[in-house]
């Protein structure tokens, strides 16, 4: 997965930036929960 470049980020609207941040947050939460499952179960 590739993040937006600086140029792409500048062209993005605040709405798109918020959506992107939420998406990244969700992905991180999923990865963390999978890591915890591997560790403890």
XYZ file of C-alpha atoms in Angstrom:
41
model
C 0.000 0.000 0.000
C 1.344 3.392 -1.040
C 0.525 6.685 0.649
C -0.205 9.805 -1.382
C 2.772 11.851 -2.554
C 3.101 15.489 -1.475
C 1.677 16.635 -4.823
C -1.341 14.354 -4.527
C -1.852 15.438 -0.924
C -1.898 19.132 -1.932
C -4.560 18.412 -4.565
C -6.749 16.531 -2.105
C -9.706 18.304 -0.527
C -10.081 18.351 3.287
C -12.909 15.842 2.814
C -10.582 13.412 1.009
C -7.871 13.899 3.629
C -10.307 13.040 6.418
C -11.507 9.942 4.556
C -7.896 8.877 3.991
C -7.014 9.332 7.669
C -10.035 7.263 8.725
C -9.056 4.542 6.220
C -5.479 4.448 7.534
C -6.775 4.317 11.113
C -8.998 1.337 10.300
C -6.128 -0.514 8.591
C -3.868 0.061 11.617
C -6.564 -1.188 14.011
C -7.009 -4.368 11.933
C -3.258 -5.032 11.809
C -2.899 -4.469 15.558
C -5.806 -6.796 16.373
C -4.324 -9.517 14.136
C -0.943 -9.113 15.843
C -2.576 -9.376 19.283
C -4.449 -12.535 18.208
C -1.188 -14.109 17.026
C 0.547 -13.201 20.277
C -2.040 -14.369 22.774
C -3.865 -17.250 21.101
